[in-house]
Amino acid sequence: MYIVQIASECAPVAKVGGLADVVYGLSRKLSLRGHAIEIILPKYDCMRYDHIWGLHVAYQDLWVPWYSGAIHCTVFYGWVHGQQCFFIEPHSSDNFFNRGHFYGSLDDHLRFAFFSKAALEFLQKSNKRPDVIHCHDWQTGLIPVMLFEMYKWHGLWEQRVCYTIHNFKHQGITGGDILRATGLNNEGYYFHYDRLRDNFNPFALNFMKGGIVYSNAVTTVSPHHAWEAHHTDISCGLGHTLHMHQDKFKGILNGIDYSIWNPEVDHSIPFQYSWENIEEKSKNKKVLRERLLLDSSDPNKPIVAFIGRLDDQKGVHLVHHALYYALSRGAQFVLLGSATENTINSWFWHEKFHQNNNPNCHIELGFDPELATLIYAGADMMVVPSNYEPCGLTQLISLRYGTVPIVRGVGGLVSTVFDRDYDQYRPPEERNGYVFYQTDTHALESSMDRALGLYYVYPDEFKKLQIQGMQCDYSWHGPAEEYEALYDFVKA
Ligand code: ADP
């Protein structure tokens, strides 16, 4: 099959969160399975250009209709770790993708509506006719809308769309001006509850809703999150829309790329190891301590870690509590995170200064993939106390590196982590971590207490749990087969 992925992120060139890993990992797996895969991305000024090989102009004069005129774009082509990528660069005073950041501008809805339109225009003009267009999150929600309302009549009439929702929280809600910008125009038609009109704000249009309504198949990133989206308020107002389109909606669990996330061959960590020689992991722990200037007088002290965006979704109040609880139980704590919200950012900067001279705690504020890998390899436990978590990659990577996850039982965390002591469905030899459900500190403490208790009192049992986690298969193998079946189902 010929599949084009259109997204606002792709690891490692343009990565903010898990979306980037999914776009790259799924594409790579599908290519290995013999499909022709291309990825279309915006050409951001702040991309990691050192990860793009052979970047050159592929299409010189792409004119994308925009409001009553057109914007001139150049399309570049390059390889990102074996994947074929096209990068769209608009030349206009709007400077859509030369902002020094991926998201966070006031006109984000215009930036990504433009990108969506430019991607379709590129497919049309360059005579690319994929079987399936796979688009992701609100940024590309208008693609199926424009495809089936406009581009279908201009040569793209056989293309089908699979739309994956990675996060319901950001939906791209904006006013009717976007219809004039994209040329969809007809306000009366699109401001209908069966189409793009937001379910709660009658004066706004909703990109993600458009994606759900118009796509041939809609997925979210874990089966449990799909259930939550149907039956709880986690879909942030889109529950009714999902209900109306339930026949084409399902959850497919994300995988992680085992060619990248593999402690046996990962040369970004100082010591490689597998479940058969997991003792080697402790050498990485030593290096981690040295790098972060943590006390190493007692090599057996456990290291509890957190890696992730510091925002409300990730349960920051519990992350903060986990830090103090770990220290109070004689463990060390390492935090790597970045916050976009000012209040959370200053809270953790304050905490960082407070802990500056603590030899058992390190807080690193920023985005550092290399350090993240060393933490996965060197830590003993990873806390993931999310308020909600569509899939979550942190626990999957932790499992792969023998770092026991302690998670809140929501979304994809429920589909991937099975409590060592209490899981009702998995036999003991298939359990791999600790799960708590409530959002209060007692729930977190009790699961951390069980994990640390096992570590201190029954180290062999703890090791067994680490090995069981490493033996889980959360590669792209299974998910790619599911997507393949879905593409096959929707393709014309
Ligand atoms: P989300 O997509 O909600 O941010 P996920 O758990 O799905 O969360 O994916 C997060 C990914 O980003 C993981 O690969 C994680 O290792 C990585 N990551 C998150 N924060 C950082 C950071 N500060 N530095 C490096 N990597 C990070």
Coordinates of C-alpha atoms and ligand atoms in Angstrom, one line a residue:
M1 CA 0.0 0.0 0.0
Y2 CA 1.0 3.6 -0.5
I3 CA 0.5 5.6 2.7
V4 CA 1.2 9.3 3.3
Q5 CA 1.4 10.4 6.9
I6 CA 0.7 14.1 7.5
A7 CA 1.6 15.4 10.9
S8 CA 2.9 18.4 12.8
E9 CA 5.7 16.3 14.5
C10 CA 8.0 13.4 13.6
A11 CA 10.8 12.1 15.8
P12 CA 13.6 13.1 16.2
V13 CA 13.4 16.1 13.8
A14 CA 10.4 17.8 15.2
K15 CA 9.4 16.4 18.6
V16 CA 7.3 17.8 21.4
G17 CA 5.8 14.6 22.7
G18 CA 4.6 11.1 21.9
L19 CA 3.0 12.1 18.6
A20 CA 6.4 12.5 17.1
D21 CA 7.5 9.0 18.2
V22 CA 4.3 7.5 16.8
V23 CA 4.6 9.1 13.4
Y24 CA 8.2 7.9 13.0
G25 CA 7.9 4.5 14.7
L26 CA 4.7 3.5 12.8
S27 CA 6.1 4.7 9.5
R28 CA 9.3 2.8 9.9
K29 CA 7.5 -0.4 10.9
L30 CA 5.1 -0.1 7.9
S31 CA 8.0 0.5 5.5
L32 CA 9.7 -2.6 6.9
R33 CA 6.6 -4.5 6.2
G34 CA 6.8 -3.5 2.5
H35 CA 4.6 -0.5 2.2
A36 CA 5.5 2.8 0.5
I37 CA 5.5 5.4 3.2
E38 CA 6.0 9.2 2.9
I39 CA 5.7 11.7 5.7
I40 CA 4.7 15.4 5.2
L41 CA 5.8 17.9 7.8
P42 CA 6.1 21.7 8.1
K43 CA 9.6 23.0 7.5
Y44 CA 10.1 24.5 11.0
D45 CA 13.2 26.7 11.6
C46 CA 13.7 25.0 14.9
M47 CA 13.9 21.4 13.6
R48 CA 16.8 19.1 14.3
Y49 CA 18.4 19.5 10.8
D50 CA 21.3 17.3 11.9
H51 CA 18.9 14.3 11.7
I52 CA 17.9 15.0 8.1
W53 CA 20.0 13.5 5.3
G54 CA 20.2 14.8 1.7
L55 CA 17.8 17.7 2.2
H56 CA 17.0 19.2 -1.2
V57 CA 14.3 21.0 -3.1
A58 CA 11.7 18.5 -4.4
Y59 CA 9.0 20.9 -5.6
Q60 CA 9.9 24.5 -6.4
D61 CA 6.7 26.4 -7.1
L62 CA 3.8 25.3 -5.0
W63 CA 1.2 28.0 -4.9
V64 CA -1.3 27.4 -2.1
P65 CA -4.6 29.3 -2.3
W66 CA -5.0 31.3 0.9
Y67 CA -7.8 33.8 1.5
S68 CA -8.3 35.6 -1.8
G69 CA -4.6 35.1 -2.9
A70 CA -2.1 32.4 -2.8
I71 CA 1.1 31.7 -0.9
H72 CA 4.2 30.5 -2.6
C73 CA 5.8 27.4 -1.0
T74 CA 8.9 25.3 -1.6
V75 CA 8.7 21.6 -0.8
F76 CA 11.9 20.0 0.4
Y77 CA 12.7 16.3 0.5
G78 CA 15.1 14.4 2.8
W79 CA 15.6 11.2 4.8
V80 CA 15.0 11.1 8.5
H81 CA 16.7 7.9 9.7
G82 CA 15.6 6.0 6.7
Q83 CA 12.1 7.6 6.3
Q84 CA 11.2 9.7 3.3
C85 CA 10.0 13.1 4.4
F86 CA 8.7 16.2 2.6
F87 CA 9.0 19.5 4.4
I88 CA 6.7 22.4 3.3
E89 CA 8.2 25.9 3.5
P90 CA 5.8 28.8 2.9
H91 CA 7.2 32.1 1.8
S92 CA 5.0 34.8 3.3
S93 CA 5.2 37.6 5.8
D94 CA 3.2 35.4 8.2
N95 CA 6.4 33.3 8.8
F96 CA 4.2 30.4 9.8
F97 CA 7.0 28.0 10.6
N98 CA 9.9 30.4 11.4
R99 CA 8.8 31.1 15.0
G100 CA 11.5 29.3 16.9
H101 CA 8.9 27.0 18.4
F102 CA 6.5 24.3 17.2
Y103 CA 3.4 25.4 19.0
G104 CA 2.3 28.3 21.1
S105 CA 1.5 31.1 18.7
L106 CA -1.8 32.9 18.8
D107 CA -2.4 32.0 15.2
D108 CA -1.6 28.2 15.5
H109 CA -5.0 27.3 14.0
L110 CA -4.1 29.4 10.9
R111 CA -0.6 27.9 10.8
F112 CA -1.8 24.3 10.8
A113 CA -4.8 24.9 8.6
F114 CA -2.4 26.4 6.1
F115 CA -0.1 23.4 6.5
S116 CA -3.0 21.0 5.9
K117 CA -4.1 22.8 2.8
A118 CA -0.5 23.0 1.5
A119 CA 0.0 19.2 2.0
L120 CA -3.2 18.4 0.0
E121 CA -2.2 20.9 -2.7
F122 CA 1.2 19.3 -2.8
L123 CA -0.3 15.8 -3.3
Q124 CA -2.6 17.1 -6.0
K125 CA 0.0 19.1 -7.9
S126 CA 2.8 16.5 -7.7
N127 CA 0.4 13.7 -8.8
K128 CA 0.8 11.7 -5.6
R129 CA -2.1 9.4 -5.1
P130 CA -1.7 7.5 -1.9
D131 CA -4.2 4.7 -1.0
V132 CA -4.5 6.2 2.5
I133 CA -3.7 9.5 4.0
H134 CA -3.0 9.1 7.8
C135 CA -3.3 12.3 9.7
H136 CA -2.9 13.1 13.3
D137 CA -4.4 15.3 16.0
W138 CA -6.2 18.7 15.6
Q139 CA -3.4 20.2 13.5
T140 CA -4.4 18.0 10.6
G141 CA -8.2 17.7 11.4
L142 CA -9.1 19.8 8.3
I143 CA -7.4 17.5 5.9
P144 CA -10.3 15.0 5.5
V145 CA -12.7 18.0 5.4
M146 CA -10.8 19.7 2.5
L147 CA -10.2 16.4 0.8
F148 CA -13.8 15.3 0.7
E149 CA -15.3 18.8 0.1
M150 CA -12.7 20.2 -2.3
Y151 CA -9.7 18.1 -3.5
K152 CA -11.9 15.1 -4.2
W153 CA -13.1 17.1 -7.2
H154 CA -9.6 17.9 -8.3
G155 CA -8.0 14.5 -8.8
L156 CA -7.9 13.1 -5.2
W157 CA -11.1 11.2 -5.5
E158 CA -9.9 7.7 -4.5
Q159 CA -7.9 8.7 -1.4
R160 CA -9.1 7.6 2.0
V161 CA -8.3 9.0 5.4
C162 CA -7.4 7.5 8.7
Y163 CA -7.3 10.0 11.6
T164 CA -5.6 9.4 14.8
I165 CA -6.3 11.3 18.0
H166 CA -3.4 11.5 20.4
N167 CA -4.8 14.0 22.7
F168 CA -8.4 15.2 23.0
K169 CA -7.5 18.2 25.1
H170 CA -6.3 20.2 22.1
Q171 CA -9.0 20.3 19.4
G172 CA -8.3 23.4 17.4
I173 CA -11.3 25.5 18.2
T174 CA -11.5 28.7 16.2
G175 CA -13.9 31.2 14.4
G176 CA -15.4 31.1 11.0
D177 CA -12.5 33.1 9.5
I178 CA -10.7 29.8 8.8
L179 CA -13.3 29.0 6.2
R180 CA -12.4 32.1 4.2
A181 CA -8.7 31.3 4.6
T182 CA -8.9 27.8 3.3
G183 CA -11.5 28.4 0.6
L184 CA -14.1 26.2 2.2
N185 CA -16.2 29.4 2.5
N186 CA -19.8 28.2 2.9
E187 CA -20.4 29.2 6.6
G188 CA -24.0 28.0 6.7
Y189 CA -22.9 24.6 5.7
Y190 CA -19.9 24.1 7.9
F191 CA -21.5 25.8 11.0
H192 CA -23.7 22.8 11.3
Y193 CA -23.6 20.4 14.3
D194 CA -23.2 17.5 12.0
R195 CA -20.1 19.0 10.5
L196 CA -17.6 21.4 12.1
R197 CA -19.6 23.4 14.6
D198 CA -18.2 23.0 18.1
N199 CA -20.5 21.0 20.3
F200 CA -20.4 23.6 23.1
N201 CA -19.4 26.9 21.5
P202 CA -22.0 27.7 18.8
F203 CA -19.8 30.5 17.4
A204 CA -16.8 28.3 16.8
L205 CA -15.6 25.5 14.5
N206 CA -13.7 22.5 15.8
F207 CA -10.8 21.0 13.7
M208 CA -10.8 17.7 15.6
K209 CA -14.5 17.3 15.2
G210 CA -14.0 17.8 11.4
G211 CA -11.4 15.1 11.5
I212 CA -13.8 12.7 13.2
V213 CA -16.8 13.5 11.0
Y214 CA -15.1 13.4 7.7
S215 CA -12.4 10.6 8.1
N216 CA -13.1 7.0 7.0
A217 CA -11.5 5.6 10.2
V218 CA -10.8 7.3 13.5
T219 CA -8.5 5.9 16.1
T220 CA -7.1 6.9 19.4
V221 CA -3.9 5.5 20.9
S222 CA -5.1 2.8 23.3
P223 CA -8.1 0.6 23.6
H224 CA -8.8 1.8 27.2
H225 CA -8.6 5.4 26.1
A226 CA -11.1 4.7 23.3
W227 CA -13.4 3.3 26.0
E228 CA -12.8 6.4 28.2
A229 CA -13.5 8.7 25.2
H230 CA -16.9 7.0 24.7
H231 CA -18.0 6.7 28.3
T232 CA -16.4 9.6 30.3
D233 CA -15.8 13.3 29.8
I234 CA -12.1 12.7 28.8
S235 CA -13.0 13.5 25.1
C236 CA -13.5 17.1 26.2
G237 CA -16.9 17.6 24.6
L238 CA -16.5 15.3 21.6
G239 CA -18.3 12.3 23.3
H240 CA -21.5 12.8 21.3
T241 CA -19.6 13.1 18.0
L242 CA -17.7 9.9 18.8
H243 CA -21.0 8.2 19.6
M244 CA -22.5 9.3 16.3
H245 CA -19.4 7.9 14.5
Q246 CA -18.7 4.9 16.8
D247 CA -18.7 2.4 13.9
K248 CA -15.5 3.8 12.6
F249 CA -13.8 4.6 15.9
K250 CA -11.4 2.3 17.8
G251 CA -8.3 2.3 20.0
I252 CA -5.0 0.9 18.7
L253 CA -2.2 0.8 21.2
N254 CA 0.9 2.7 20.3
G255 CA 4.1 0.8 20.1
I256 CA 7.7 2.0 20.6
D257 CA 10.5 1.6 18.1
Y258 CA 12.5 -1.4 19.4
S259 CA 15.4 -0.5 17.0
I260 CA 15.8 2.7 19.0
W261 CA 14.6 1.7 22.4
N262 CA 16.7 -1.3 23.0
P263 CA 19.2 -1.5 25.9
E264 CA 21.0 -4.4 24.2
V265 CA 22.1 -2.2 21.3
D266 CA 21.5 1.3 22.4
H267 CA 24.9 3.0 22.2
S268 CA 23.6 6.3 23.7
I269 CA 23.9 4.5 27.0
P270 CA 27.3 3.6 28.4
F271 CA 26.6 0.0 29.2
Q272 CA 24.3 -2.2 27.1
Y273 CA 22.3 -5.0 28.8
S274 CA 19.4 -7.3 28.3
W275 CA 17.1 -9.2 30.7
E276 CA 19.7 -12.0 30.7
N277 CA 22.4 -9.7 32.2
I278 CA 20.3 -7.1 33.9
E279 CA 23.1 -6.6 36.5
E280 CA 24.8 -4.4 33.9
K281 CA 22.0 -1.9 34.4
S282 CA 23.6 -0.9 37.7
K283 CA 26.6 0.4 35.8
N284 CA 24.4 2.8 34.0
K285 CA 22.9 3.8 37.4
K286 CA 26.5 4.6 38.5
V287 CA 27.1 6.8 35.5
L288 CA 23.7 8.5 36.0
R289 CA 24.7 9.3 39.5
E290 CA 28.1 10.7 38.4
R291 CA 26.5 12.8 35.7
L292 CA 23.9 14.3 38.0
L293 CA 26.3 14.6 41.0
L294 CA 24.1 12.4 43.1
D295 CA 25.5 10.7 46.2
S296 CA 27.0 7.3 45.4
S297 CA 28.2 6.2 48.8
D298 CA 25.4 3.6 48.9
P299 CA 25.2 2.0 45.5
N300 CA 22.1 0.1 46.4
K301 CA 19.9 3.1 47.1
P302 CA 17.0 3.0 44.7
I303 CA 16.5 5.7 42.1
V304 CA 13.0 6.8 41.4
A305 CA 12.5 8.9 38.3
F306 CA 10.0 11.0 36.4
I307 CA 10.4 12.0 32.7
G308 CA 7.7 14.0 30.9
R309 CA 6.0 17.3 30.2
L310 CA 5.3 19.1 33.4
D311 CA 1.7 20.0 33.0
D312 CA -1.7 19.3 34.4
Q313 CA -2.1 16.1 32.3
K314 CA 0.9 14.5 33.9
G315 CA -0.4 15.0 37.5
V316 CA 2.3 17.5 38.5
H317 CA 1.0 17.6 42.1
L318 CA 1.7 13.9 42.4
V319 CA 5.1 14.2 40.7
H320 CA 6.0 16.8 43.3
H321 CA 4.7 14.5 46.1
A322 CA 6.5 11.4 44.7
L323 CA 9.8 13.4 44.9
Y324 CA 9.3 14.0 48.6
Y325 CA 8.0 10.6 49.4
A326 CA 10.9 8.9 47.6
L327 CA 13.4 11.0 49.6
S328 CA 11.6 10.2 52.8
R329 CA 11.8 6.5 52.1
G330 CA 15.6 6.7 51.6
A331 CA 15.5 6.7 47.8
Q332 CA 17.0 9.2 45.3
F333 CA 14.8 11.1 42.9
V334 CA 15.6 12.3 39.4
L335 CA 13.2 14.5 37.5
L336 CA 13.5 15.5 33.8
G337 CA 10.7 17.7 32.5
S338 CA 9.8 20.8 30.8
A339 CA 6.8 23.1 31.5
T340 CA 5.1 25.4 29.1
E341 CA 2.8 27.0 31.7
N342 CA 4.4 29.8 33.7
T343 CA 3.0 28.9 37.1
I344 CA 4.2 25.2 36.8
N345 CA 7.5 26.3 35.4
S346 CA 8.2 28.6 38.3
W347 CA 7.0 26.1 40.8
F348 CA 9.5 23.5 39.6
W349 CA 12.3 26.1 39.2
H350 CA 11.7 27.0 42.8
E351 CA 11.8 23.4 43.7
K352 CA 15.1 23.0 41.7
F353 CA 16.8 25.7 43.7
H354 CA 15.4 24.3 46.9
Q355 CA 16.9 20.9 46.1
N356 CA 20.1 22.2 44.6
N357 CA 22.4 21.0 47.4
N358 CA 20.5 17.8 48.0
P359 CA 22.8 14.9 47.1
N360 CA 19.8 12.6 46.6
C361 CA 17.8 14.6 44.3
H362 CA 18.3 16.1 40.8
I363 CA 15.8 18.2 38.9
E364 CA 16.6 18.9 35.3
L365 CA 14.3 21.4 33.6
G366 CA 14.4 21.2 29.8
F367 CA 14.1 18.8 27.0
D368 CA 17.1 16.4 26.8
P369 CA 16.6 13.1 24.9
E370 CA 20.1 11.9 25.7
L371 CA 19.7 12.4 29.4
A372 CA 16.2 10.8 29.2
T373 CA 17.7 7.6 27.8
L374 CA 20.3 7.5 30.5
I375 CA 17.6 7.9 33.1
Y376 CA 15.5 5.1 31.6
A377 CA 18.7 2.9 31.7
G378 CA 19.9 4.0 35.2
A379 CA 16.7 4.4 37.3
D380 CA 15.0 1.6 39.2
M381 CA 11.5 2.9 39.1
M382 CA 9.5 5.4 37.0
V383 CA 6.5 7.3 38.3
V384 CA 3.7 8.1 35.8
P385 CA 0.9 9.6 38.0
S386 CA -1.0 11.1 35.0
N387 CA -4.4 12.7 35.4
Y388 CA -5.2 11.2 32.0
E389 CA -2.9 9.5 29.5
P390 CA -4.1 8.5 26.0
C391 CA -1.3 5.9 25.7
G392 CA 1.9 7.1 27.3
L393 CA 5.3 6.1 26.0
T394 CA 7.2 6.7 29.2
Q395 CA 6.0 3.5 30.8
L396 CA 6.6 1.5 27.6
I397 CA 10.2 2.7 27.4
S398 CA 10.7 2.2 31.1
L399 CA 9.5 -1.4 30.8
R400 CA 12.0 -2.0 27.9
Y401 CA 14.9 -0.7 30.1
G402 CA 13.9 -2.7 33.2
T403 CA 12.7 0.3 35.1
V404 CA 9.6 -0.6 37.0
P405 CA 6.7 1.7 36.2
I406 CA 4.4 3.0 39.0
V407 CA 1.4 4.4 37.2
R408 CA -2.0 5.8 37.7
G409 CA -4.6 3.5 36.2
V410 CA -5.9 5.6 33.3
G411 CA -5.9 5.4 29.5
G412 CA -3.0 3.5 27.9
L413 CA -1.4 2.9 31.3
V414 CA -4.3 0.5 32.1
S415 CA -3.7 -1.3 28.8
T416 CA 0.1 -1.7 29.4
V417 CA 0.9 -1.9 33.1
F418 CA -0.3 -4.7 35.3
D419 CA -0.1 -4.5 39.1
R420 CA 2.3 -7.0 40.6
D421 CA 0.1 -7.6 43.6
Y422 CA -3.4 -6.9 42.6
D423 CA -4.0 -7.4 38.9
Q424 CA -7.1 -9.6 38.4
Y425 CA -6.6 -10.7 34.8
R426 CA -2.9 -11.4 34.4
P427 CA -1.1 -14.3 36.0
P428 CA 1.8 -13.2 38.3
E429 CA 4.4 -14.0 35.7
E430 CA 2.9 -11.5 33.3
R431 CA 2.7 -8.6 35.7
N432 CA 5.1 -5.8 35.3
G433 CA 4.6 -2.8 37.7
Y434 CA 2.4 -1.0 40.1
V435 CA -0.9 0.7 39.6
F436 CA -2.9 3.1 41.7
Y437 CA -6.2 4.7 40.8
Q438 CA -7.1 7.7 43.0
T439 CA -5.6 11.1 42.5
D440 CA -4.7 11.7 46.1
T441 CA -1.3 11.3 47.6
H442 CA -2.2 8.3 49.7
A443 CA -2.9 6.2 46.6
L444 CA 0.5 7.2 45.1
E445 CA 2.3 6.6 48.4
S446 CA 0.8 3.1 48.9
S447 CA 2.0 2.0 45.4
M448 CA 5.4 3.6 45.8
D449 CA 5.6 1.9 49.2
R450 CA 4.9 -1.5 47.7
A451 CA 7.5 -1.0 45.0
L452 CA 10.2 0.4 47.4
G453 CA 9.3 -2.4 49.9
L454 CA 9.9 -5.1 47.3
Y455 CA 13.2 -3.4 46.3
Y456 CA 14.5 -3.2 49.8
V457 CA 13.2 -6.4 51.3
Y458 CA 13.0 -8.8 48.3
P459 CA 15.6 -7.6 45.8
D460 CA 15.4 -10.9 43.9
E461 CA 11.7 -10.5 43.5
F462 CA 12.2 -6.9 42.3
K463 CA 14.7 -8.1 39.7
K464 CA 12.2 -10.7 38.6
L465 CA 9.6 -7.9 38.1
Q466 CA 12.1 -5.9 36.1
I467 CA 12.8 -8.9 33.9
Q468 CA 9.1 -9.5 33.4
G469 CA 8.7 -5.9 32.2
M470 CA 11.6 -6.3 29.8
Q471 CA 10.0 -9.4 28.3
C472 CA 6.8 -7.6 27.4
D473 CA 6.4 -6.9 23.7
Y474 CA 5.3 -3.3 23.2
S475 CA 7.0 -3.0 19.8
W476 CA 5.2 -1.7 16.7
H477 CA 4.8 -5.2 15.5
G478 CA 1.2 -5.8 16.7
P479 CA 0.0 -2.2 16.3
A480 CA 1.4 -2.0 12.7
E481 CA -0.6 -5.1 11.8
E482 CA -3.7 -3.5 13.2
Y483 CA -3.2 -0.3 11.3
E484 CA -2.5 -2.3 8.2
A485 CA -5.8 -4.1 8.5
L486 CA -7.5 -0.8 9.1
Y487 CA -5.9 0.8 6.0
D488 CA -6.9 -2.2 4.0
F489 CA -10.5 -1.9 5.2
V490 CA -10.8 1.8 4.3
K491 CA -8.9 1.9 1.1
A492 CA -11.0 2.3 -2.0
Ligands
ADP1 P1 3.1 13.1 25.8 O1 3.0 12.7 24.3 O2 1.8 13.3 26.4 O3 4.1 14.2 26.1 P2 4.2 10.4 26.1 O4 4.5 9.6 27.3 O5 3.3 9.8 25.1 O6 3.7 11.8 26.6 O7 5.6 10.7 25.3 C1 6.6 11.4 25.9 C2 7.9 11.2 25.1 O8 8.7 12.4 25.2 C3 8.7 10.0 25.7 O9 9.5 9.5 24.6 C4 9.6 10.7 26.7 O10 10.8 10.1 26.9 C5 9.9 12.0 26.0 N1 10.1 13.2 26.9 C6 9.2 13.8 27.6 N2 9.7 14.9 28.3 C7 11.0 14.9 28.0 C8 12.1 15.7 28.3 N3 12.0 16.7 29.2 N4 13.3 15.4 27.8 C9 13.5 14.4 26.9 N5 12.5 13.5 26.6 C10 11.3 13.8 27.1

